[in-house]
XYZ file of C-alpha atoms in Angstrom:
591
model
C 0.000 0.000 0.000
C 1.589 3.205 -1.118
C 2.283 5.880 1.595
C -0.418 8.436 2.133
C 0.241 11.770 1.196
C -1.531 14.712 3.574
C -2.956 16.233 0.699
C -4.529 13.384 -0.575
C -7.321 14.100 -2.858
C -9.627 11.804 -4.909
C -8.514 10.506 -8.822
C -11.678 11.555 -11.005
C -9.485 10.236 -13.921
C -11.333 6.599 -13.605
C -14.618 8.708 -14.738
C -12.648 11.320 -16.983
C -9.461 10.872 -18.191
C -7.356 13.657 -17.844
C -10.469 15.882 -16.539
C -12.054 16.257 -20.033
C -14.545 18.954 -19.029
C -15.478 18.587 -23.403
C -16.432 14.692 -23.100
C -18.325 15.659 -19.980
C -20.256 17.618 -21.934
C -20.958 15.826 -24.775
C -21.870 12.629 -22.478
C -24.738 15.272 -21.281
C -25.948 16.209 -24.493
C -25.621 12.765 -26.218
C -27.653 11.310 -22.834
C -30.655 13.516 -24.115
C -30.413 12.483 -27.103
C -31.314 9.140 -26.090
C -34.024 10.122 -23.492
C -35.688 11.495 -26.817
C -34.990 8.271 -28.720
C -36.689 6.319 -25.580
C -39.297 8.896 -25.445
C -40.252 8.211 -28.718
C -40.131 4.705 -28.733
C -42.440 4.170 -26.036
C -44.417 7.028 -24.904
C -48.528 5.497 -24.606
C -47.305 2.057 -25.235
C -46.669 1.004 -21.749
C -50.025 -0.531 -21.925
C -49.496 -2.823 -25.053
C -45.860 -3.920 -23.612
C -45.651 -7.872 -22.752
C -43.264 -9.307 -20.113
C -40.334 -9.605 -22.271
C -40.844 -6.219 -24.040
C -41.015 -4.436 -20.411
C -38.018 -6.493 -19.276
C -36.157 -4.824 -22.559
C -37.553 -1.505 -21.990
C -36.533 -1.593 -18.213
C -32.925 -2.769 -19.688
C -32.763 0.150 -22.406
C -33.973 2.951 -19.072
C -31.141 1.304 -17.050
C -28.938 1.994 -19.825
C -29.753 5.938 -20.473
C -29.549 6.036 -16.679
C -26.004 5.011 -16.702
C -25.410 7.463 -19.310
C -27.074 10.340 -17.164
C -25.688 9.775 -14.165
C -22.041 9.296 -15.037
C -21.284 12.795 -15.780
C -23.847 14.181 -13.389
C -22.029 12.743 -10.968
C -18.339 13.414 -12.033
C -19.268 17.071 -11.704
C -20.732 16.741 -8.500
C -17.337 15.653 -7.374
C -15.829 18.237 -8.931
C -18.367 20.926 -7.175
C -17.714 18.837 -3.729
C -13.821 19.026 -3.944
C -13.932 22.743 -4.724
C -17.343 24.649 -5.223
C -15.313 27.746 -5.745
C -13.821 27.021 -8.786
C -16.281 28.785 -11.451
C -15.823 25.810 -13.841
C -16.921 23.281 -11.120
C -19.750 25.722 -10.898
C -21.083 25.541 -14.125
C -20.519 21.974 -15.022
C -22.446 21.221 -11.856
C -25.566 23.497 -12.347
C -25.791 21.691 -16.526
C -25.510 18.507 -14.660
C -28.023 19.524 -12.384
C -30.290 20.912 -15.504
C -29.353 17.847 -17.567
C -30.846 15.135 -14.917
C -34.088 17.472 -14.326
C -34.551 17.554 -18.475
C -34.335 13.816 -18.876
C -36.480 13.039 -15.360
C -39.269 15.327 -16.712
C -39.021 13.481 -19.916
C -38.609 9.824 -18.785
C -41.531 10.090 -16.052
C -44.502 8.982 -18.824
C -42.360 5.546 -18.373
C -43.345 5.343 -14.562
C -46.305 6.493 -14.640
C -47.424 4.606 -17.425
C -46.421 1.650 -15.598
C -48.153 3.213 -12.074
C -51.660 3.608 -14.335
C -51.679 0.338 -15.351
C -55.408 -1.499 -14.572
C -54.422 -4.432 -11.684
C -54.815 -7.548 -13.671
C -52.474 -6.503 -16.416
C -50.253 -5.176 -13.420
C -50.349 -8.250 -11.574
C -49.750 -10.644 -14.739
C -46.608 -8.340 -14.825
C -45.221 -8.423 -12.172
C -45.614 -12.070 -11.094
C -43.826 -13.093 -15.111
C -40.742 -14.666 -13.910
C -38.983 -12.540 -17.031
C -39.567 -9.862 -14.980
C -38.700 -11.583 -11.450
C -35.538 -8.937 -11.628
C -37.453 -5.937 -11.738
C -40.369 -7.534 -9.366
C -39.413 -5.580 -6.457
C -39.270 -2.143 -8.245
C -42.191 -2.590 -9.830
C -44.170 -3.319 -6.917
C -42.649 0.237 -5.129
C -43.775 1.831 -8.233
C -46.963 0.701 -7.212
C -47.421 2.173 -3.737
C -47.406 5.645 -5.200
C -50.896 5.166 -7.231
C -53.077 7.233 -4.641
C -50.017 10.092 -4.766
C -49.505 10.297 -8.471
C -50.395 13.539 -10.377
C -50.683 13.504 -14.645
C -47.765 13.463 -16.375
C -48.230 17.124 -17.812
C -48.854 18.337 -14.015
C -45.802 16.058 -12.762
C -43.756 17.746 -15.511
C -44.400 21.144 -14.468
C -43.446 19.975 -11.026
C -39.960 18.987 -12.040
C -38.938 21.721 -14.005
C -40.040 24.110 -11.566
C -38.208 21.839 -8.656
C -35.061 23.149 -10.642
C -35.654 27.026 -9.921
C -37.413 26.421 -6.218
C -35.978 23.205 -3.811
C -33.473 22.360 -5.926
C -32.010 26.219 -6.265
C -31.922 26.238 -2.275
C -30.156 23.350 -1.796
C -27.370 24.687 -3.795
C -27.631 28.060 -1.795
C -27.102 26.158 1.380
C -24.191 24.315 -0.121
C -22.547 26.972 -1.785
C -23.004 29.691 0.939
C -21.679 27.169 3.791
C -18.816 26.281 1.633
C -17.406 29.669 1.224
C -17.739 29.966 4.872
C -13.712 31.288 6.872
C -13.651 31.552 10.779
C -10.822 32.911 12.668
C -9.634 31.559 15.790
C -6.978 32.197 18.269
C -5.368 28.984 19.139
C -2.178 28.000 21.097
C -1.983 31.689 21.588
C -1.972 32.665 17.687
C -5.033 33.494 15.409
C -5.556 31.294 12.771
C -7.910 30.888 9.617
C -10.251 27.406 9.902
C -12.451 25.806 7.799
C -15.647 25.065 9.416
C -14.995 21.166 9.470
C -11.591 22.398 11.874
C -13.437 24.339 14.210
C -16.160 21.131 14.686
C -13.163 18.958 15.338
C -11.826 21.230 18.191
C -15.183 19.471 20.308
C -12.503 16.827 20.744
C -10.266 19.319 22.194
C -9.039 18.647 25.841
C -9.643 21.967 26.452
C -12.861 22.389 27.780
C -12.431 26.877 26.901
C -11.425 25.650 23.601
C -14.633 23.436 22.804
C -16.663 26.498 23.812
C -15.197 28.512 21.710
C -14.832 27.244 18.573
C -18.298 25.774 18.393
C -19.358 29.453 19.743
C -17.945 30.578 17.075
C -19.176 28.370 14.052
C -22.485 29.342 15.325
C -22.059 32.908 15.330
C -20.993 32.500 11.626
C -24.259 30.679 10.942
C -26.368 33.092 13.103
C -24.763 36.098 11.603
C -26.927 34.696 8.241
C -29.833 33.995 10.142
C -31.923 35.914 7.688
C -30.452 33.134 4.590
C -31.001 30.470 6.413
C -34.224 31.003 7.785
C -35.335 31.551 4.252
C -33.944 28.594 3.278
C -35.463 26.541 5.484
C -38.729 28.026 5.612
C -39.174 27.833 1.383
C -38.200 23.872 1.917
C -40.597 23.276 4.274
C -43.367 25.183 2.505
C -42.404 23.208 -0.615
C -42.577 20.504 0.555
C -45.973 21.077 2.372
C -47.549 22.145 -0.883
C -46.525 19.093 -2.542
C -48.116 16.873 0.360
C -51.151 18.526 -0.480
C -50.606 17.762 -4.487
C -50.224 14.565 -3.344
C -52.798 13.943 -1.123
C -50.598 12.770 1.532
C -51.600 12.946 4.979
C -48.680 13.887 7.363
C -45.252 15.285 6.584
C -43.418 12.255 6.988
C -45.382 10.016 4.604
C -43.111 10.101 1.959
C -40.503 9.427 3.484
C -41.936 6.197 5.298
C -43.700 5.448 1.646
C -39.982 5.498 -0.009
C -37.867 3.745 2.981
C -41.333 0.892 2.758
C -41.895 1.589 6.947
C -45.281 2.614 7.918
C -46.363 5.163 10.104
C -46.734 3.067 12.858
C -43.695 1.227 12.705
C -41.301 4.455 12.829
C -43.239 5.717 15.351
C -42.540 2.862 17.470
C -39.079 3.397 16.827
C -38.954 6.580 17.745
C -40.979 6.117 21.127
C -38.954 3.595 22.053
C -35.770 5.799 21.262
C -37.179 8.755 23.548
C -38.328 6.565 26.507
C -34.579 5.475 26.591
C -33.196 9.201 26.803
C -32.501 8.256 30.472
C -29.530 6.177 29.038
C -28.380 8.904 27.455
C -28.732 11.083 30.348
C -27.293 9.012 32.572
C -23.784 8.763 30.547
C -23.762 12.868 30.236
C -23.917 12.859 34.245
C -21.131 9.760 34.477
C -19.192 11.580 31.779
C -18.984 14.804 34.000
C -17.288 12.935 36.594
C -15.084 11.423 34.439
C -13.832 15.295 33.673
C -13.873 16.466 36.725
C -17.004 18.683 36.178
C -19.911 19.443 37.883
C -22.260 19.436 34.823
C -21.598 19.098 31.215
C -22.328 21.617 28.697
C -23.301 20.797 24.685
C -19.489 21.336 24.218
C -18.211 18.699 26.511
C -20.651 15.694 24.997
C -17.439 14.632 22.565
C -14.647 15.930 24.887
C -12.103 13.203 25.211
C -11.543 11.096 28.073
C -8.082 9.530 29.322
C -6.414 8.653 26.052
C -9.274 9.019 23.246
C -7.249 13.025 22.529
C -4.301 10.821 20.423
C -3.851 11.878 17.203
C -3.832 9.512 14.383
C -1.790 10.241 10.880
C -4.342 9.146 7.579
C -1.610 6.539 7.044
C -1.969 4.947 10.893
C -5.969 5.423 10.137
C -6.175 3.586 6.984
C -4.691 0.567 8.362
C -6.657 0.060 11.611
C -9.657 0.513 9.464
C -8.035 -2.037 6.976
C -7.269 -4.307 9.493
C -10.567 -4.296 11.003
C -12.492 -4.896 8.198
C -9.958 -7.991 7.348
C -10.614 -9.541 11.029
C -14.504 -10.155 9.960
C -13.608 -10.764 6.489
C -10.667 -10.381 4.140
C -12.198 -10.262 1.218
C -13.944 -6.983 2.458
C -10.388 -5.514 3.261
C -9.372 -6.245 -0.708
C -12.435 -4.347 -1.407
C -11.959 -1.190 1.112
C -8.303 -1.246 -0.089
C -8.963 -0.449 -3.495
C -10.226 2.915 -2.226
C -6.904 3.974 -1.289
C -5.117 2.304 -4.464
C -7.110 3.382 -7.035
C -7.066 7.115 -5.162
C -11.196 7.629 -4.833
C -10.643 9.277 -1.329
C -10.397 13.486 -1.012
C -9.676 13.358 2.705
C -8.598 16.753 4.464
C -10.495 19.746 5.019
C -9.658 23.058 3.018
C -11.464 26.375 1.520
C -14.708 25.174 -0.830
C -14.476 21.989 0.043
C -18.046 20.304 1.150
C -18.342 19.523 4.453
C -18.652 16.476 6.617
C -18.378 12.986 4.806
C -20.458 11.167 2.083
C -19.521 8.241 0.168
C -20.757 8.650 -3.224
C -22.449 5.075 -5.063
C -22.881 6.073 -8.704
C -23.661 2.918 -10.362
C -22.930 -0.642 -10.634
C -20.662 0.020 -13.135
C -18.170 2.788 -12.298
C -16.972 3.174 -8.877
C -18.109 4.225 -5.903
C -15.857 7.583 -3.796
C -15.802 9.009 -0.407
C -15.027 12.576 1.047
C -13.768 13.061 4.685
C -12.928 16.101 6.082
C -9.915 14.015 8.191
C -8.194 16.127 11.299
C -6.882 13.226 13.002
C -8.992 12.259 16.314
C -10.591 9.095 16.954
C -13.988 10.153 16.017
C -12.438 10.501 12.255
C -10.918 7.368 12.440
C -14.525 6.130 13.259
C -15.674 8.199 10.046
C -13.332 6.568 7.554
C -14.607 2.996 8.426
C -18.318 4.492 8.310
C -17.394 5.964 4.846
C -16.071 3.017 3.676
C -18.392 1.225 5.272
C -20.647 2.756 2.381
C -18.157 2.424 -0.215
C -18.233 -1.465 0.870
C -21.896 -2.168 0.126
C -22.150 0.255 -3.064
C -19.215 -2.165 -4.223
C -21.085 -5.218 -3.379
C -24.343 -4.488 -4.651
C -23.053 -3.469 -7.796
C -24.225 -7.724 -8.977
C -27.499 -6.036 -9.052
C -28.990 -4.010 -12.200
C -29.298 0.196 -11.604
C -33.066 0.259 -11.005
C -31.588 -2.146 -7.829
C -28.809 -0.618 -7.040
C -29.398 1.837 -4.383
C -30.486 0.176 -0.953
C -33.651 2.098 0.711
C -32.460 4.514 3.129
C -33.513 2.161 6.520
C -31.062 0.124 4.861
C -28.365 3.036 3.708
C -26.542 2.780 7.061
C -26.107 -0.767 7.811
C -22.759 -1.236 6.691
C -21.413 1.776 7.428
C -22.387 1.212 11.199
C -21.178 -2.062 10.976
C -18.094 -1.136 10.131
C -18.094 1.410 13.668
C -18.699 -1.538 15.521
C -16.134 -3.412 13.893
C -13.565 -1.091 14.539
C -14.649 -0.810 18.247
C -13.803 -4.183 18.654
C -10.766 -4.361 16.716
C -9.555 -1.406 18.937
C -10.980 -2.924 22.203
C -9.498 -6.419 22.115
C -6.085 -5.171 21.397
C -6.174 -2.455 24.092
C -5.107 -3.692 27.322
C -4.611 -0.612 29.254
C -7.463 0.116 31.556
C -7.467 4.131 30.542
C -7.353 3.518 27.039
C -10.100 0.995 27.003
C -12.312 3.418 28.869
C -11.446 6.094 26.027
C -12.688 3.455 23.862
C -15.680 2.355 25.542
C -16.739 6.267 25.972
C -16.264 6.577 22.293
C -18.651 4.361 21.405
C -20.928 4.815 24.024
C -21.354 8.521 22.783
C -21.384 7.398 18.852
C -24.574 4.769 19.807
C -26.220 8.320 21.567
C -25.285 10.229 18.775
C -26.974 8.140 15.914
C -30.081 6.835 17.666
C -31.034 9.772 20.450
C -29.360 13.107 18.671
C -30.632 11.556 14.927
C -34.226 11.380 16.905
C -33.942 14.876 18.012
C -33.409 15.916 14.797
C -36.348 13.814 12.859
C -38.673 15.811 15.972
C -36.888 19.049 15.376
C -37.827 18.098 11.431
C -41.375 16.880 11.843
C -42.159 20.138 14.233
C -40.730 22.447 11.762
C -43.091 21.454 8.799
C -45.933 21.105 10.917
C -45.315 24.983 11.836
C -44.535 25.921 8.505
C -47.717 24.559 7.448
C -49.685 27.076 9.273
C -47.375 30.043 8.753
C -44.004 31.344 8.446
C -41.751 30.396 11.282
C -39.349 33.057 12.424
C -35.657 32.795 13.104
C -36.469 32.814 16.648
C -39.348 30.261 16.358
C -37.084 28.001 14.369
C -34.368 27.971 17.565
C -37.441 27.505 20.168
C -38.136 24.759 18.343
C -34.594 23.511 18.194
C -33.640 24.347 21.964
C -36.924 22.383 23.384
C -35.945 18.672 21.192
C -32.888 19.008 22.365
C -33.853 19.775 25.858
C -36.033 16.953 25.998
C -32.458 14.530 25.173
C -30.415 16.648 27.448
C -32.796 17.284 30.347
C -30.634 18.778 33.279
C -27.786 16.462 32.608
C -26.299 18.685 30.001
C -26.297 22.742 29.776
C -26.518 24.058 26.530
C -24.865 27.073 25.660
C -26.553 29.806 24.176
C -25.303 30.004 20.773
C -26.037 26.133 20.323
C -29.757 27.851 19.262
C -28.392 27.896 15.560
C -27.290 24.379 16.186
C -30.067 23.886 13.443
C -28.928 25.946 10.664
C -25.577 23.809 9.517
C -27.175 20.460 9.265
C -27.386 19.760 5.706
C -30.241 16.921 6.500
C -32.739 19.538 6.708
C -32.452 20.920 3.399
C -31.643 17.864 0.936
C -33.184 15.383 2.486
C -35.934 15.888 5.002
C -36.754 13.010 7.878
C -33.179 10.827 6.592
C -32.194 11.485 10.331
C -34.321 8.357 11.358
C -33.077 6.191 9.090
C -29.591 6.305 11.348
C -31.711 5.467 14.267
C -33.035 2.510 12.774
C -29.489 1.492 11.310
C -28.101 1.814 14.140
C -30.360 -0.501 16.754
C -30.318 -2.758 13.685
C -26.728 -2.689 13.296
C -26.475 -3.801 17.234
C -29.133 -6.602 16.203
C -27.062 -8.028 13.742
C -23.793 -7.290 15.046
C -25.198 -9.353 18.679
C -25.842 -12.480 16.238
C -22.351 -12.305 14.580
C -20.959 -12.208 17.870
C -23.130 -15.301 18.619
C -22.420 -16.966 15.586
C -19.202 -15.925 14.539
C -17.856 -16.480 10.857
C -21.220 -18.459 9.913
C -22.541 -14.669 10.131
C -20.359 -13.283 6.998
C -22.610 -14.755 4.156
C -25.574 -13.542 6.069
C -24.153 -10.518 5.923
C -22.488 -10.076 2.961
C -25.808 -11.508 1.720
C -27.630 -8.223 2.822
C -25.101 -5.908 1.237
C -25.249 -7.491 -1.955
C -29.315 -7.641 -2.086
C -28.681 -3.258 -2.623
C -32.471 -2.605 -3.566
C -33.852 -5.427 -4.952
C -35.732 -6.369 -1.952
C -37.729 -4.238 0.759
C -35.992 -3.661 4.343
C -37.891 -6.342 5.761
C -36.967 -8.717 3.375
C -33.537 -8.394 3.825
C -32.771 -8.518 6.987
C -35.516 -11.498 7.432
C -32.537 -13.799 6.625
C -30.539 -12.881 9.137
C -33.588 -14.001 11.760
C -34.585 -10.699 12.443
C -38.499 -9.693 12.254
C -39.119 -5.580 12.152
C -42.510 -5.993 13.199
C -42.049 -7.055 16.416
C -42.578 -4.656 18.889
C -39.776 -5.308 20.951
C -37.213 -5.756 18.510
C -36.257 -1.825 19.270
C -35.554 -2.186 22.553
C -32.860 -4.603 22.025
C -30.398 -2.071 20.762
C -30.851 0.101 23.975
C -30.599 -3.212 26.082
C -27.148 -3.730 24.610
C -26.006 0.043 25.224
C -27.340 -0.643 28.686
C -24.627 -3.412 28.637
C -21.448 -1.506 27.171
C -22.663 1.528 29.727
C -22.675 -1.547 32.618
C -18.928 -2.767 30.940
C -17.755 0.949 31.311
C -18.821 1.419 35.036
C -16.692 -2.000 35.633
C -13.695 -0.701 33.894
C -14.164 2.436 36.533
């Protein structure tokens, strides 16, 4: 494995030789092309299409997908690596334009196949010809009641281009550009915003405060932006329930990830009667730093050993050698990341924020982007990145129209490979201190993706309920924020008062509303399946592996059903917060 250099940043040359901004754009105008030719060929004819005629037409859309989506996506990485570049720019926004042509053009296709009277549906979708495209067709089908004509679904999507679509790219571009200043080790420097989030794993407890205090008096200091951007999300989004005849704001969501209404409620009941959990670490966590009470900034402060830094190098093998413990043919596939260059790792001016591992298709491959600065926690984020990258790579045996897995489904390698790493760190750690470190580490990275991801999906739900009625003012939108997160914190943990803009930076919001509960239900399904490999032990890898490579050819339920695990019962929720009970129970021991 080749030494990693500290500016390491991702090889788009596997998409685009020798970044040929030309080809990319005659890849977007030739993809047209085709979406005419397809148009054409089949526009009114759904109806008079037999098995093997659908199966070809569902092979030919596959194809001017691929064709689409490879250059939309190559330019994407291009914005995400450096949206200040006006070239990156551009070629992003005609990608962006490109995608929203062909979807307006291509939807007669699926809603053709959505109008379809049942008997002729049915005789469809139970041909075995079609047994590969059974499982789409049948989502298809759940949108009937929710499906507008095609000239009024048109209209929708080209507009969506100028009104949601045109905020998102605000919010990215705005947060991008965003500088802070900070005096550290007694000399002011310039950050990006991804450096001042990783000073929360500062020792310094003046430090924490400060930087986060900071980032949010950036983001508060464009309180009038954001609030508009938010508010002209949610209100799009409520007039398109109403298009829709949808019934709650959520429904969409829970209609896409195939969960009803009931079941995610259950989930997140469950999650909020087990705040105490969460509560009770914040107050154990205080002693452990000699406080009396936590504040918001102290929730990720390090304890005993978990400050050491970590070079990308010393990062990419633990995470190597983690993923080789469970499996080694999973390590030859994470490795290939770092070979074939399809990681931008460190933070800088323009870059995106946070992490994202991008699955294109199941032809060309899949990259991640880190913002790395060295703790534990990004350790942690490289194995949940590649976590991703894993399961994009092994579902790639399934067509495009399968590729993607449902969002409830999204997470559960990436948390996987979390746990994984805790264990790979935790059995080679003999030191008492350091296994605490651990131990906290993981503790606060179960609270953070079931509780905090909970608080958010409220925070989400409340704000489009509001918005609904009326506007919702800056200050409303904080209220808002400050009592969810009160409810998690309760007097365990003291929020400081900038943290009421906490809201504003979280991407979730604006590109992809209620996502926040799909981590949640990763994450106590994660714990399921990661308490029967450690009952099972390397019998569990094909089940596994089994589940990655299924992508989106099956619903949630069906996937996970062979691994022995039933989502409808009722207490199947409550066995992820048993188990944190248990590594909270292990930590108090090690004390």
């Amino acid at each position: 494995m080749p030494d990693i250099q500290e500016n390491l940043r991702w090889n788009t040359d596997l998409l685009y030789p020798c970044r040929s901004l030309e080809a990319v754009e005659k890849d977007l105008a030739t993809s047209l092309s085709a979406v005419k030719c397809f148009r054409d060929k089949y526009f009114t004819k759904i109806s008079t299409l037999n098995a093997l005629e659908l199966k070809a037409a569902l092979s030919e859309l596959e194809d001017i997908h691929q064709a689409i989506v490879k250059p939309q996506m190559y330019a994407h990485l291009l914005f995400a690596a450096d949206s200040r570049d006006p070239a990156n720019q551009k070629l992003s926004q005609k990608g962006l334009e490109v995608a929203n042509t062909a979807s307006q053009e291509l939807l007669f296709f699926e809603l053709e196949l959505i109008d379809l009277p049942e008997q002729a549906f049915l005789y469809l979708v139970d041909s075995e010809k079609l047994a590969t495209y059974r499982h789409f067709l049948e989502s298809l089908r759940k949108y009937k009641p929710h499906t507008l004509a095609e000239r009024e679904e048109r209209l929708l999507k080209q507009k969506s281009i100028t009104g949601a679509e045109a905020f998102h790219r605000l919010f990215d571009e705005l947060t991008a550009s965003f500088s802070f200043r900070m005096t550290l080790d007694g000399e002011e420097q310039e950050l990006t915003g991804e450096e001042l989030l990783g000073l929360l794993h500062h020792p310094d407890a003046s430090v924490r405060e400060q930087a986060f205090s900071i980032f949010l008096k950036r983001f508060a200091d464009e309180k009038i932006t954001f609030s508009a951007i938010i508010n002209n999300i949610a209100l799009d989004h409520s007039q398109d329930l109403e298009l829709r005849a949808y019934q709650s704001p959520m429904e969409p969501t829970h209609l896409a990830n195939e969960l009803t209404s009931d079941s995610v409620e259950c989930l997140m009941e469950t999650t909020e009667n087990n705040y105490h959990l969460a509560r009770e670490y914040f107050t154990l966590k205080a002693r452990l730093l000699k406080l009396a009470k936590l504040k918001n900034t102290d929730v990720y402060a390090p304890v005993g050993e978990s400050d050491k830094r970590y070079s990308f190098a010393q990062a990419r093998d633990i995470v190597l050698d983690a993923f080789g413990e469970f499996n080694p043919e999973f390590r030859e596939i994470i490795g290939r990341f770092f070979i074939d260059e399809r990681i931008d790792a460190f933070p800088r001016p323009g870059k995106s924020g946070g992490a994202f591992c991008m699955g294109i298709s199941p032809s060309l491959p899949p990259y991640v982007l880190l913002n790395f600065t060295g703790n534990l926690r990004d350790v942690a984020t490289l194995a949940h990145e590649l976590g991703h990258g894993l399961h994009f790579t092994l579902a790639q045996k399934q067509t495009l129209l399968n590729y993607h897995p449902p969002l409830p489904l999204a997470e559960t390698a990436s948390v996987f490979a979390e746990m994984l790493l805790t264990r790979f760190l935790l059995d080679r750690e003999k030191d008492p201190a350091v296994r605490i470190s651990l131990l906290c580490a993981k503790i606060e990275d179960i609270i953070a993706t079931t509780f905090r991801q909970n608080v958010l999906t409220r925070f989400d739900e409340r704000l489009h309920l509001a918005r609904k009625e009326s506007l919702v003012s800056s200050s409303e939108i904080c209220d808002i924020w400050w009592e969810e997160n009160g409810k998690l914190y309760g007097d365990a943990v003291e929020m400081i008062e900038p943290y009421r803009w906490g809201w504003s930076y979280i991407p979730h919001f604006i590109h992809s509303r209620f996502y926040c509960y799909s981590y949640t239900f990763a994450e106590l399904l994660v714990l399921a399946l990661f308490q029967n490999y450690l009952n099972t032990g390397k019998s569990f890898v094909p089940v596994f592996t089994s589940i990655l490579e299924s992508g989106g050819s099956l619903s949630p339920a069906d996937t996970v059903r062979a691994a022995g695990i039933d989502l409808a019962e009722s207490s199947f929720w409550q066995k992820g917060y048993d188990l944190l009970e248990e590594l909270m129970k292990d930590l108090w021991k090690l004390l």
